[in-house]
PDB file of C-alpha atoms and ligand atoms in Angstrom:
ATOM      1  CA  MET W   1      89.349  75.167  78.079  1.00  0.00           C
ATOM      2  CA  ILE W   2      90.909  78.007  76.216  1.00  0.00           C
ATOM      3  CA  LEU W   3      94.637  78.602  76.671  1.00  0.00           C
ATOM      4  CA  LEU W   4      95.940  82.078  76.179  1.00  0.00           C
ATOM      5  CA  LYS W   5      99.282  83.738  76.410  1.00  0.00           C
ATOM      6  CA  LYS W   6      98.312  87.266  75.570  1.00  0.00           C
ATOM      7  CA  ALA W   7      96.733  89.480  78.187  1.00  0.00           C
ATOM      8  CA  ASN W   8      94.763  91.549  75.642  1.00  0.00           C
ATOM      9  CA  GLU W   9      93.310  88.443  74.020  1.00  0.00           C
ATOM     10  CA  LEU W  10      92.003  87.249  77.306  1.00  0.00           C
ATOM     11  CA  ARG W  11      90.645  90.700  78.099  1.00  0.00           C
ATOM     12  CA  ARG W  12      88.812  90.782  74.815  1.00  0.00           C
ATOM     13  CA  MET W  13      87.300  87.336  75.444  1.00  0.00           C
ATOM     14  CA  LEU W  14      86.093  88.326  78.907  1.00  0.00           C
ATOM     15  CA  GLU W  15      84.640  91.601  77.806  1.00  0.00           C
ATOM     16  CA  SER W  16      81.050  90.159  77.524  1.00  0.00           C
ATOM     17  CA  GLU W  17      81.234  88.054  80.715  1.00  0.00           C
ATOM     18  CA  ASN W  18      79.507  89.336  83.828  1.00  0.00           C
ATOM     19  CA  SER W  19      80.184  86.548  86.363  1.00  0.00           C
ATOM     20  CA  ILE W  20      83.885  85.822  86.437  1.00  0.00           C
ATOM     21  CA  GLY W  21      85.767  83.903  89.169  1.00  0.00           C
ATOM     22  CA  PHE W  22      89.543  84.149  89.060  1.00  0.00           C
ATOM     23  CA  VAL W  23      92.156  81.825  90.560  1.00  0.00           C
ATOM     24  CA  PRO W  24      95.747  83.069  90.093  1.00  0.00           C
ATOM     25  CA  THR W  25      98.474  80.414  90.698  1.00  0.00           C
ATOM     26  CA  MET W  26     102.178  79.730  90.093  1.00  0.00           C
ATOM     27  CA  GLY W  27     101.336  76.227  88.729  1.00  0.00           C
ATOM     28  CA  ALA W  28     102.531  72.825  90.086  1.00  0.00           C
ATOM     29  CA  LEU W  29      98.884  72.458  90.913  1.00  0.00           C
ATOM     30  CA  HIS W  30      97.560  70.346  93.720  1.00  0.00           C
ATOM     31  CA  ALA W  31      94.258  69.678  95.495  1.00  0.00           C
ATOM     32  CA  GLY W  32      94.614  72.963  97.392  1.00  0.00           C
ATOM     33  CA  HIS W  33      94.588  75.014  94.098  1.00  0.00           C
ATOM     34  CA  LEU W  34      91.793  72.853  92.729  1.00  0.00           C
ATOM     35  CA  SER W  35      89.634  73.506  95.784  1.00  0.00           C
ATOM     36  CA  LEU W  36      89.814  77.223  94.833  1.00  0.00           C
ATOM     37  CA  VAL W  37      88.751  76.385  91.243  1.00  0.00           C
ATOM     38  CA  GLU W  38      85.888  74.187  92.448  1.00  0.00           C
ATOM     39  CA  ARG W  39      84.567  76.973  94.677  1.00  0.00           C
ATOM     40  CA  SER W  40      84.815  79.475  91.788  1.00  0.00           C
ATOM     41  CA  MET W  41      82.939  77.042  89.488  1.00  0.00           C
ATOM     42  CA  ILE W  42      80.080  76.980  91.968  1.00  0.00           C
ATOM     43  CA  GLU W  43      79.874  80.665  92.471  1.00  0.00           C
ATOM     44  CA  ASN W  44      80.538  82.068  88.960  1.00  0.00           C
ATOM     45  CA  LYS W  45      79.498  81.444  85.373  1.00  0.00           C
ATOM     46  CA  VAL W  46      83.094  81.521  84.134  1.00  0.00           C
ATOM     47  CA  THR W  47      86.271  80.507  85.935  1.00  0.00           C
ATOM     48  CA  VAL W  48      89.628  81.929  84.827  1.00  0.00           C
ATOM     49  CA  CYS W  49      92.953  80.542  86.071  1.00  0.00           C
ATOM     50  CA  SER W  50      96.446  81.868  85.531  1.00  0.00           C
ATOM     51  CA  VAL W  51      99.748  79.990  85.907  1.00  0.00           C
ATOM     52  CA  PHE W  52     102.572  82.422  86.167  1.00  0.00           C
ATOM     53  CA  ILE W  53     105.721  82.038  88.165  1.00  0.00           C
ATOM     54  CA  ASN W  54     106.224  85.661  89.238  1.00  0.00           C
ATOM     55  CA  PRO W  55     109.921  86.482  89.386  1.00  0.00           C
ATOM     56  CA  LEU W  56     109.250  89.646  91.378  1.00  0.00           C
ATOM     57  CA  GLN W  57     108.027  87.818  94.429  1.00  0.00           C
ATOM     58  CA  PHE W  58     111.065  85.522  94.883  1.00  0.00           C
ATOM     59  CA  ASN W  59     113.705  86.857  97.153  1.00  0.00           C
ATOM     60  CA  GLU W  60     115.937  83.818  96.749  1.00  0.00           C
ATOM     61  CA  LYS W  61     117.405  83.097  93.243  1.00  0.00           C
ATOM     62  CA  LEU W  62     117.609  79.350  93.905  1.00  0.00           C
ATOM     63  CA  ASP W  63     113.972  79.204  95.021  1.00  0.00           C
ATOM     64  CA  PHE W  64     112.921  80.862  91.837  1.00  0.00           C
ATOM     65  CA  GLU W  65     115.130  78.629  89.619  1.00  0.00           C
ATOM     66  CA  GLN W  66     113.994  75.430  91.388  1.00  0.00           C
ATOM     67  CA  TYR W  67     110.285  76.297  91.712  1.00  0.00           C
ATOM     68  CA  PRO W  68     108.444  73.148  90.393  1.00  0.00           C
ATOM     69  CA  VAL W  69     106.984  73.312  86.847  1.00  0.00           C
ATOM     70  CA  THR W  70     104.405  70.734  85.725  1.00  0.00           C
ATOM     71  CA  ILE W  71     102.579  72.651  83.085  1.00  0.00           C
ATOM     72  CA  GLU W  72     101.273  69.685  81.130  1.00  0.00           C
ATOM     73  CA  LYS W  73      99.747  68.130  84.252  1.00  0.00           C
ATOM     74  CA  ASP W  74      98.428  71.519  85.253  1.00  0.00           C
ATOM     75  CA  ILE W  75      96.581  71.975  82.007  1.00  0.00           C
ATOM     76  CA  MET W  76      95.065  68.474  82.279  1.00  0.00           C
ATOM     77  CA  LEU W  77      93.898  69.107  85.865  1.00  0.00           C
ATOM     78  CA  LEU W  78      92.342  72.529  84.913  1.00  0.00           C
ATOM     79  CA  GLU W  79      90.735  70.980  81.829  1.00  0.00           C
ATOM     80  CA  ASN W  80      89.070  68.347  84.050  1.00  0.00           C
ATOM     81  CA  SER W  81      88.022  70.889  86.571  1.00  0.00           C
ATOM     82  CA  GLY W  82      85.834  72.836  84.207  1.00  0.00           C
ATOM     83  CA  CYS W  83      87.979  75.940  84.150  1.00  0.00           C
ATOM     84  CA  LYS W  84      87.123  77.903  81.019  1.00  0.00           C
ATOM     85  CA  TYR W  85      90.166  80.147  80.434  1.00  0.00           C
ATOM     86  CA  LEU W  86      93.800  79.536  81.368  1.00  0.00           C
ATOM     87  CA  LEU W  87      96.207  82.480  81.086  1.00  0.00           C
ATOM     88  CA  LEU W  88      99.878  81.389  80.631  1.00  0.00           C
ATOM     89  CA  PRO W  89     101.587  84.733  80.232  1.00  0.00           C
ATOM     90  CA  THR W  90     105.348  85.457  79.769  1.00  0.00           C
ATOM     91  CA  VAL W  91     107.160  87.837  82.120  1.00  0.00           C
ATOM     92  CA  GLN W  92     107.109  90.457  79.276  1.00  0.00           C
ATOM     93  CA  GLU W  93     103.343  90.094  79.001  1.00  0.00           C
ATOM     94  CA  ILE W  94     102.804  90.727  82.753  1.00  0.00           C
ATOM     95  CA  TYR W  95     105.464  93.474  83.024  1.00  0.00           C
ATOM     96  CA  PRO W  96     105.412  95.149  79.596  1.00  0.00           C
ATOM     97  CA  THR W  97     107.579  98.092  80.852  1.00  0.00           C
ATOM     98  CA  GLY W  98     110.107  95.820  82.505  1.00  0.00           C
ATOM     99  CA  ILE W  99     110.632  94.870  86.127  1.00  0.00           C
ATOM    100  CA  ASP W 100     112.991  97.721  87.100  1.00  0.00           C
ATOM    101  CA  ASN W 101     111.677 101.012  88.384  1.00  0.00           C
ATOM    102  CA  LEU W 102     108.200  99.743  89.170  1.00  0.00           C
ATOM    103  CA  PRO W 103     106.296 101.870  91.662  1.00  0.00           C
ATOM    104  CA  ARG W 104     105.983 100.816  95.220  1.00  0.00           C
ATOM    105  CA  TYR W 105     102.653  99.984  96.909  1.00  0.00           C
ATOM    106  CA  GLU W 106     101.910 101.450 100.314  1.00  0.00           C
ATOM    107  CA  LEU W 107     101.388  98.144 102.132  1.00  0.00           C
ATOM    108  CA  GLY W 108     101.995  99.478 105.657  1.00  0.00           C
ATOM    109  CA  GLY W 109     103.441  97.466 108.541  1.00  0.00           C
ATOM    110  CA  LEU W 110     102.096  94.175 107.077  1.00  0.00           C
ATOM    111  CA  GLU W 111     105.053  94.249 104.706  1.00  0.00           C
ATOM    112  CA  THR W 112     107.715  94.160 107.244  1.00  0.00           C
ATOM    113  CA  ILE W 113     106.541  91.540 109.760  1.00  0.00           C
ATOM    114  CA  LEU W 114     106.532  87.702 109.652  1.00  0.00           C
ATOM    115  CA  GLU W 115     106.903  86.732 105.965  1.00  0.00           C
ATOM    116  CA  GLY W 116     107.755  90.315 105.068  1.00  0.00           C
ATOM    117  CA  LYS W 117     110.624  90.405 107.494  1.00  0.00           C
ATOM    118  CA  PHE W 118     112.176  87.171 106.226  1.00  0.00           C
ATOM    119  CA  ARG W 119     111.458  87.746 102.546  1.00  0.00           C
ATOM    120  CA  PRO W 120     112.282  91.409 101.746  1.00  0.00           C
ATOM    121  CA  GLY W 121     110.446  92.616  98.635  1.00  0.00           C
ATOM    122  CA  HIS W 122     108.253  89.511  98.466  1.00  0.00           C
ATOM    123  CA  PHE W 123     104.945  91.351  99.102  1.00  0.00           C
ATOM    124  CA  GLN W 124     105.729  94.179  96.669  1.00  0.00           C
ATOM    125  CA  GLY W 125     106.152  91.461  94.077  1.00  0.00           C
ATOM    126  CA  VAL W 126     102.835  89.816  95.094  1.00  0.00           C
ATOM    127  CA  ALA W 127     101.098  93.227  94.948  1.00  0.00           C
ATOM    128  CA  HIS W 128     102.491  93.948  91.405  1.00  0.00           C
ATOM    129  CA  VAL W 129     101.399  90.637  89.938  1.00  0.00           C
ATOM    130  CA  VAL W 130      97.908  90.693  91.665  1.00  0.00           C
ATOM    131  CA  HIS W 131      97.330  94.246  90.471  1.00  0.00           C
ATOM    132  CA  ARG W 132      98.327  93.425  86.924  1.00  0.00           C
ATOM    133  CA  LEU W 133      96.299  90.228  86.752  1.00  0.00           C
ATOM    134  CA  LEU W 134      93.229  91.886  88.227  1.00  0.00           C
ATOM    135  CA  ASP W 135      93.528  94.521  85.512  1.00  0.00           C
ATOM    136  CA  ILE W 136      93.551  91.925  82.841  1.00  0.00           C
ATOM    137  CA  VAL W 137      90.761  89.601  84.242  1.00  0.00           C
ATOM    138  CA  ARG W 138      88.617  92.174  86.155  1.00  0.00           C
ATOM    139  CA  PRO W 139      86.860  89.336  88.052  1.00  0.00           C
ATOM    140  CA  ASN W 140      83.805  89.553  90.117  1.00  0.00           C
ATOM    141  CA  ARG W 141      85.454  87.234  92.662  1.00  0.00           C
ATOM    142  CA  LEU W 142      89.051  86.495  93.377  1.00  0.00           C
ATOM    143  CA  TYR W 143      89.869  83.134  95.061  1.00  0.00           C
ATOM    144  CA  VAL W 144      92.822  82.779  97.398  1.00  0.00           C
ATOM    145  CA  GLY W 145      93.984  80.365  99.977  1.00  0.00           C
ATOM    146  CA  GLU W 146      94.179  80.898 103.704  1.00  0.00           C
ATOM    147  CA  LYS W 147      97.332  78.791 103.519  1.00  0.00           C
ATOM    148  CA  ASP W 148      99.022  82.067 102.652  1.00  0.00           C
ATOM    149  CA  PHE W 149      97.424  84.020 105.486  1.00  0.00           C
ATOM    150  CA  GLN W 150      99.479  87.144 105.298  1.00  0.00           C
ATOM    151  CA  GLN W 151      99.305  87.204 101.508  1.00  0.00           C
ATOM    152  CA  CYS W 152      95.534  87.186 101.773  1.00  0.00           C
ATOM    153  CA  MET W 153      95.787  90.410 103.918  1.00  0.00           C
ATOM    154  CA  ILE W 154      98.155  91.979 101.375  1.00  0.00           C
ATOM    155  CA  ILE W 155      95.820  91.093  98.554  1.00  0.00           C
ATOM    156  CA  ARG W 156      92.979  92.708 100.511  1.00  0.00           C
ATOM    157  CA  LYS W 157      95.111  95.756 100.703  1.00  0.00           C
ATOM    158  CA  VAL W 158      95.938  95.755  97.039  1.00  0.00           C
ATOM    159  CA  LEU W 159      92.171  95.528  96.335  1.00  0.00           C
ATOM    160  CA  ASP W 160      91.558  98.506  98.675  1.00  0.00           C
ATOM    161  CA  ILE W 161      94.217 100.512  96.844  1.00  0.00           C
ATOM    162  CA  THR W 162      93.366  99.517  93.274  1.00  0.00           C
ATOM    163  CA  ASN W 163      89.710  98.706  93.329  1.00  0.00           C
ATOM    164  CA  PRO W 164      88.211 101.210  95.812  1.00  0.00           C
ATOM    165  CA  GLY W 165      84.755 100.684  94.436  1.00  0.00           C
ATOM    166  CA  GLY W 166      84.904  97.096  95.532  1.00  0.00           C
ATOM    167  CA  SER W 167      83.911  95.466  92.232  1.00  0.00           C
ATOM    168  CA  THR W 168      86.028  92.421  93.027  1.00  0.00           C
ATOM    169  CA  GLU W 169      85.099  90.320  96.077  1.00  0.00           C
ATOM    170  CA  LEU W 170      87.946  88.509  97.844  1.00  0.00           C
ATOM    171  CA  VAL W 171      87.092  84.935  98.724  1.00  0.00           C
ATOM    172  CA  ILE W 172      89.433  83.228 101.124  1.00  0.00           C
ATOM    173  CA  CYS W 173      89.311  79.426 101.016  1.00  0.00           C
ATOM    174  CA  PRO W 174      90.474  77.019 103.773  1.00  0.00           C
ATOM    175  CA  THR W 175      93.784  75.235 103.725  1.00  0.00           C
ATOM    176  CA  VAL W 176      93.762  71.775 102.113  1.00  0.00           C
ATOM    177  CA  ARG W 177      96.082  69.291 103.838  1.00  0.00           C
ATOM    178  CA  GLU W 178      97.629  65.960 103.190  1.00  0.00           C
ATOM    179  CA  PRO W 179      96.235  63.087 105.331  1.00  0.00           C
ATOM    180  CA  ASP W 180      99.082  63.534 107.884  1.00  0.00           C
ATOM    181  CA  GLY W 181      98.313  67.271 108.246  1.00  0.00           C
ATOM    182  CA  LEU W 182     100.972  68.807 106.036  1.00  0.00           C
ATOM    183  CA  ALA W 183      99.458  71.846 104.171  1.00  0.00           C
ATOM    184  CA  MET W 184      99.502  71.167 100.436  1.00  0.00           C
ATOM    185  CA  SER W 185     102.100  73.347  98.661  1.00  0.00           C
ATOM    186  CA  SER W 186     103.806  73.277  95.275  1.00  0.00           C
ATOM    187  CA  ARG W 187     107.101  73.343  97.253  1.00  0.00           C
ATOM    188  CA  ASN W 188     106.259  70.034  98.865  1.00  0.00           C
ATOM    189  CA  ALA W 189     107.198  68.361  95.578  1.00  0.00           C
ATOM    190  CA  ARG W 190     110.828  69.422  96.304  1.00  0.00           C
ATOM    191  CA  LEU W 191     111.008  67.606  99.615  1.00  0.00           C
ATOM    192  CA  ASN W 192     112.977  64.378  99.647  1.00  0.00           C
ATOM    193  CA  GLU W 193     111.495  61.403 101.636  1.00  0.00           C
ATOM    194  CA  GLU W 194     113.284  62.434 104.885  1.00  0.00           C
ATOM    195  CA  GLU W 195     112.355  66.072 104.581  1.00  0.00           C
ATOM    196  CA  ARG W 196     108.791  65.147 103.784  1.00  0.00           C
ATOM    197  CA  GLU W 197     108.689  63.215 107.027  1.00  0.00           C
ATOM    198  CA  LYS W 198     110.105  66.058 108.986  1.00  0.00           C
ATOM    199  CA  ALA W 199     107.672  68.557 107.396  1.00  0.00           C
ATOM    200  CA  ARG W 200     104.802  67.032 109.298  1.00  0.00           C
ATOM    201  CA  ALA W 201     106.129  68.830 112.330  1.00  0.00           C
ATOM    202  CA  LEU W 202     104.704  72.169 111.046  1.00  0.00           C
ATOM    203  CA  SER W 203     101.079  71.177 111.334  1.00  0.00           C
ATOM    204  CA  GLU W 204     101.850  69.118 114.511  1.00  0.00           C
ATOM    205  CA  SER W 205     103.308  72.239 116.109  1.00  0.00           C
ATOM    206  CA  LEU W 206     100.302  74.336 115.017  1.00  0.00           C
ATOM    207  CA  SER W 207      97.856  71.725 116.381  1.00  0.00           C
ATOM    208  CA  TYR W 208      99.683  71.733 119.624  1.00  0.00           C
ATOM    209  CA  ILE W 209      99.321  75.466 119.935  1.00  0.00           C
ATOM    210  CA  LYS W 210      95.599  75.185 119.023  1.00  0.00           C
ATOM    211  CA  ASN W 211      95.042  72.598 121.774  1.00  0.00           C
ATOM    212  CA  GLN W 212      96.956  74.538 124.470  1.00  0.00           C
ATOM    213  CA  PHE W 213      96.495  78.262 123.747  1.00  0.00           C
ATOM    214  CA  ARG W 214      93.847  78.833 126.392  1.00  0.00           C
ATOM    215  CA  SER W 215      95.719  77.121 129.187  1.00  0.00           C
ATOM    216  CA  THR W 216      99.485  77.748 128.630  1.00  0.00           C
ATOM    217  CA  PRO W 217     101.120  81.237 128.684  1.00  0.00           C
ATOM    218  CA  PHE W 218     102.131  82.215 125.146  1.00  0.00           C
ATOM    219  CA  PRO W 219     105.858  82.547 125.640  1.00  0.00           C
ATOM    220  CA  GLU W 220     105.989  78.963 127.132  1.00  0.00           C
ATOM    221  CA  LEU W 221     103.648  77.705 124.452  1.00  0.00           C
ATOM    222  CA  LEU W 222     105.730  79.149 121.607  1.00  0.00           C
ATOM    223  CA  ARG W 223     108.855  77.512 123.136  1.00  0.00           C
ATOM    224  CA  GLN W 224     107.183  74.166 123.202  1.00  0.00           C
ATOM    225  CA  ALA W 225     105.942  74.648 119.594  1.00  0.00           C
ATOM    226  CA  GLN W 226     109.460  75.485 118.549  1.00  0.00           C
ATOM    227  CA  ASN W 227     110.760  72.410 120.309  1.00  0.00           C
ATOM    228  CA  ILE W 228     108.332  70.176 118.335  1.00  0.00           C
ATOM    229  CA  LEU W 229     109.888  71.656 115.164  1.00  0.00           C
ATOM    230  CA  GLU W 230     113.459  71.371 116.365  1.00  0.00           C
ATOM    231  CA  LYS W 231     113.098  67.879 117.681  1.00  0.00           C
ATOM    232  CA  ASN W 232     111.939  66.843 114.210  1.00  0.00           C
ATOM    233  CA  GLY W 233     114.897  68.499 112.593  1.00  0.00           C
ATOM    234  CA  VAL W 234     112.930  71.418 111.181  1.00  0.00           C
ATOM    235  CA  LYS W 235     114.461  74.888 111.524  1.00  0.00           C
ATOM    236  CA  PRO W 236     111.928  77.621 112.353  1.00  0.00           C
ATOM    237  CA  ASP W 237     112.219  81.153 111.018  1.00  0.00           C
ATOM    238  CA  TYR W 238     109.298  82.112 113.255  1.00  0.00           C
ATOM    239  CA  VAL W 239     106.499  80.647 115.346  1.00  0.00           C
ATOM    240  CA  GLU W 240     104.044  83.330 116.387  1.00  0.00           C
ATOM    241  CA  ILE W 241     100.506  83.897 117.649  1.00  0.00           C
ATOM    242  CA  ALA W 242      98.941  87.003 116.076  1.00  0.00           C
ATOM    243  CA  ASP W 243      95.717  88.830 115.839  1.00  0.00           C
ATOM    244  CA  ALA W 244      93.986  87.285 112.810  1.00  0.00           C
ATOM    245  CA  ASP W 245      92.585  90.730 111.777  1.00  0.00           C
ATOM    246  CA  ASN W 246      95.897  92.642 111.575  1.00  0.00           C
ATOM    247  CA  LEU W 247      98.674  90.143 112.300  1.00  0.00           C
ATOM    248  CA  GLU W 248      99.762  92.109 115.353  1.00  0.00           C
ATOM    249  CA  ILE W 249     101.736  89.760 117.630  1.00  0.00           C
ATOM    250  CA  VAL W 250      99.611  88.853 120.677  1.00  0.00           C
ATOM    251  CA  PRO W 251     101.564  88.296 123.903  1.00  0.00           C
ATOM    252  CA  ALA W 252      98.841  86.610 125.957  1.00  0.00           C
ATOM    253  CA  TYR W 253      95.490  84.976 125.605  1.00  0.00           C
ATOM    254  CA  ALA W 254      92.519  87.305 125.256  1.00  0.00           C
ATOM    255  CA  ASP W 255      89.206  85.963 124.325  1.00  0.00           C
ATOM    256  CA  ASN W 256      88.017  89.118 122.654  1.00  0.00           C
ATOM    257  CA  ARG W 257      90.537  88.709 119.815  1.00  0.00           C
ATOM    258  CA  ARG W 258      90.548  86.404 116.811  1.00  0.00           C
ATOM    259  CA  LEU W 259      93.883  84.567 116.968  1.00  0.00           C
ATOM    260  CA  VAL W 260      96.082  82.754 114.379  1.00  0.00           C
ATOM    261  CA  ALA W 261      99.232  80.754 114.852  1.00  0.00           C
ATOM    262  CA  LEU W 262     101.780  81.083 112.102  1.00  0.00           C
ATOM    263  CA  ILE W 263     104.952  79.209 111.301  1.00  0.00           C
ATOM    264  CA  ALA W 264     107.733  79.425 108.692  1.00  0.00           C
ATOM    265  CA  ALA W 265     110.388  76.729 108.863  1.00  0.00           C
ATOM    266  CA  ARG W 266     112.872  74.840 106.766  1.00  0.00           C
ATOM    267  CA  ALA W 267     112.954  71.076 106.176  1.00  0.00           C
ATOM    268  CA  GLY W 268     116.305  70.741 104.600  1.00  0.00           C
ATOM    269  CA  ASP W 269     116.597  73.621 102.154  1.00  0.00           C
ATOM    270  CA  ILE W 270     112.877  73.886 101.530  1.00  0.00           C
ATOM    271  CA  ARG W 271     111.204  76.775 103.293  1.00  0.00           C
ATOM    272  CA  LEU W 272     107.574  76.007 104.205  1.00  0.00           C
ATOM    273  CA  ILE W 273     104.820  78.118 105.777  1.00  0.00           C
ATOM    274  CA  ASP W 274     101.597  77.217 107.490  1.00  0.00           C
ATOM    275  CA  ASN W 275      99.102  78.676 109.886  1.00  0.00           C
ATOM    276  CA  MET W 276      96.080  77.665 111.886  1.00  0.00           C
ATOM    277  CA  PRO W 277      93.233  79.925 113.093  1.00  0.00           C
ATOM    278  CA  LEU W 278      92.832  79.263 116.841  1.00  0.00           C
ATOM    279  CA  ASN W 279      89.386  80.561 117.822  1.00  0.00           C
TER     280      ASN W 279
HETATM  281  P1  LIG L   1     100.573  79.452  94.587  1.00  0.00           P
HETATM  282  O1  LIG L   1     100.466  78.639  93.383  1.00  0.00           O
HETATM  283  O2  LIG L   1     101.357  78.799  95.663  1.00  0.00           O
HETATM  284  O3  LIG L   1     100.833  80.946  94.320  1.00  0.00           O
HETATM  285  O4  LIG L   1      99.024  79.386  95.130  1.00  0.00           O
HETATM  286  C1  LIG L   1      97.947  79.938  94.382  1.00  0.00           C
HETATM  287  C2  LIG L   1      96.710  80.082  95.293  1.00  0.00           C
HETATM  288  O5  LIG L   1      96.451  78.713  95.903  1.00  0.00           O
HETATM  289  C3  LIG L   1      97.032  81.008  96.448  1.00  0.00           C
HETATM  290  O6  LIG L   1      95.892  81.740  96.709  1.00  0.00           O
HETATM  291  C4  LIG L   1      97.296  79.996  97.619  1.00  0.00           C
HETATM  292  O7  LIG L   1      97.018  80.585  98.860  1.00  0.00           O
HETATM  293  C5  LIG L   1      96.368  78.911  97.256  1.00  0.00           C
HETATM  294  N1  LIG L   1      96.838  77.647  97.915  1.00  0.00           N
HETATM  295  C6  LIG L   1      98.042  77.117  97.971  1.00  0.00           C
HETATM  296  N2  LIG L   1      98.142  76.055  98.684  1.00  0.00           N
HETATM  297  C7  LIG L   1      96.916  75.848  99.203  1.00  0.00           C
HETATM  298  C8  LIG L   1      96.302  74.898 100.082  1.00  0.00           C
HETATM  299  N3  LIG L   1      96.978  73.895 100.576  1.00  0.00           N
HETATM  300  N4  LIG L   1      94.985  75.041 100.356  1.00  0.00           N
HETATM  301  C9  LIG L   1      94.213  75.995  99.877  1.00  0.00           C
HETATM  302  N5  LIG L   1      94.765  76.967  99.000  1.00  0.00           N
HETATM  303  C10 LIG L   1      96.048  76.860  98.733  1.00  0.00           C
END
């Protein structure tokens, strides 16, 4: 595996490649990230990863400062995965003109609901880093996790805005979970033993919704799902059922819509998100 810090060096190396899969990450890699790499390895001649903790997408200073960093382990895991290029850029390399006065992306209503509502500015930060990384790597396929359901939609929007010819295909990969159902996440590393135990409630609550959504009215179902979280000492920011195509909140069951249940909740100080497609 070739490690690079400079965007233009990577660009030069990729110039002659015509089958590139790209997996952008913020590091602290786990099996969820590696599932994206594995998929990319199958579908492309060359797989490129990036590890970059993007300051622009953090709306809480403490969350940024305490984001887990395990770079040596990450390098080892990627080396073993068969990834060919790893970009480890500095903030200056990603944002050469600085992070103030950057233009805004027109992300529409997606930016102000669910995660967007609770994390102001987050998706603009995501849009900036994705745009910049795509510009450097110019992949044939971009691999992202359904774990970040709303982020997948934002990235699709960024691709529509910045890549109108559609030369990059977006590949959305299923959520990888721990044996007890907890969605793998870099932030899980910050949970203490008690919080880790509580965090199971997110997937438990989503599974409950999935089992009941055809038979229980949604307001009642969402109350019960919230109760599962609260009973386990997890504080929900939101529990919602939405249209999986546009994330519009759906008030009642309709079998002609693709539905997804989404949760954001805190176990102790650690904010976690998860979702489950329902039908
Ligand atoms: P992150 O390092 O959290 O920015 O994640 C990098 C990529 O890995 C994103 O596309 C995530 O959606 C994806 N990802 C994170 N956790 C999981 C998981 N448990 N299963 C599948 N993909 C994931």
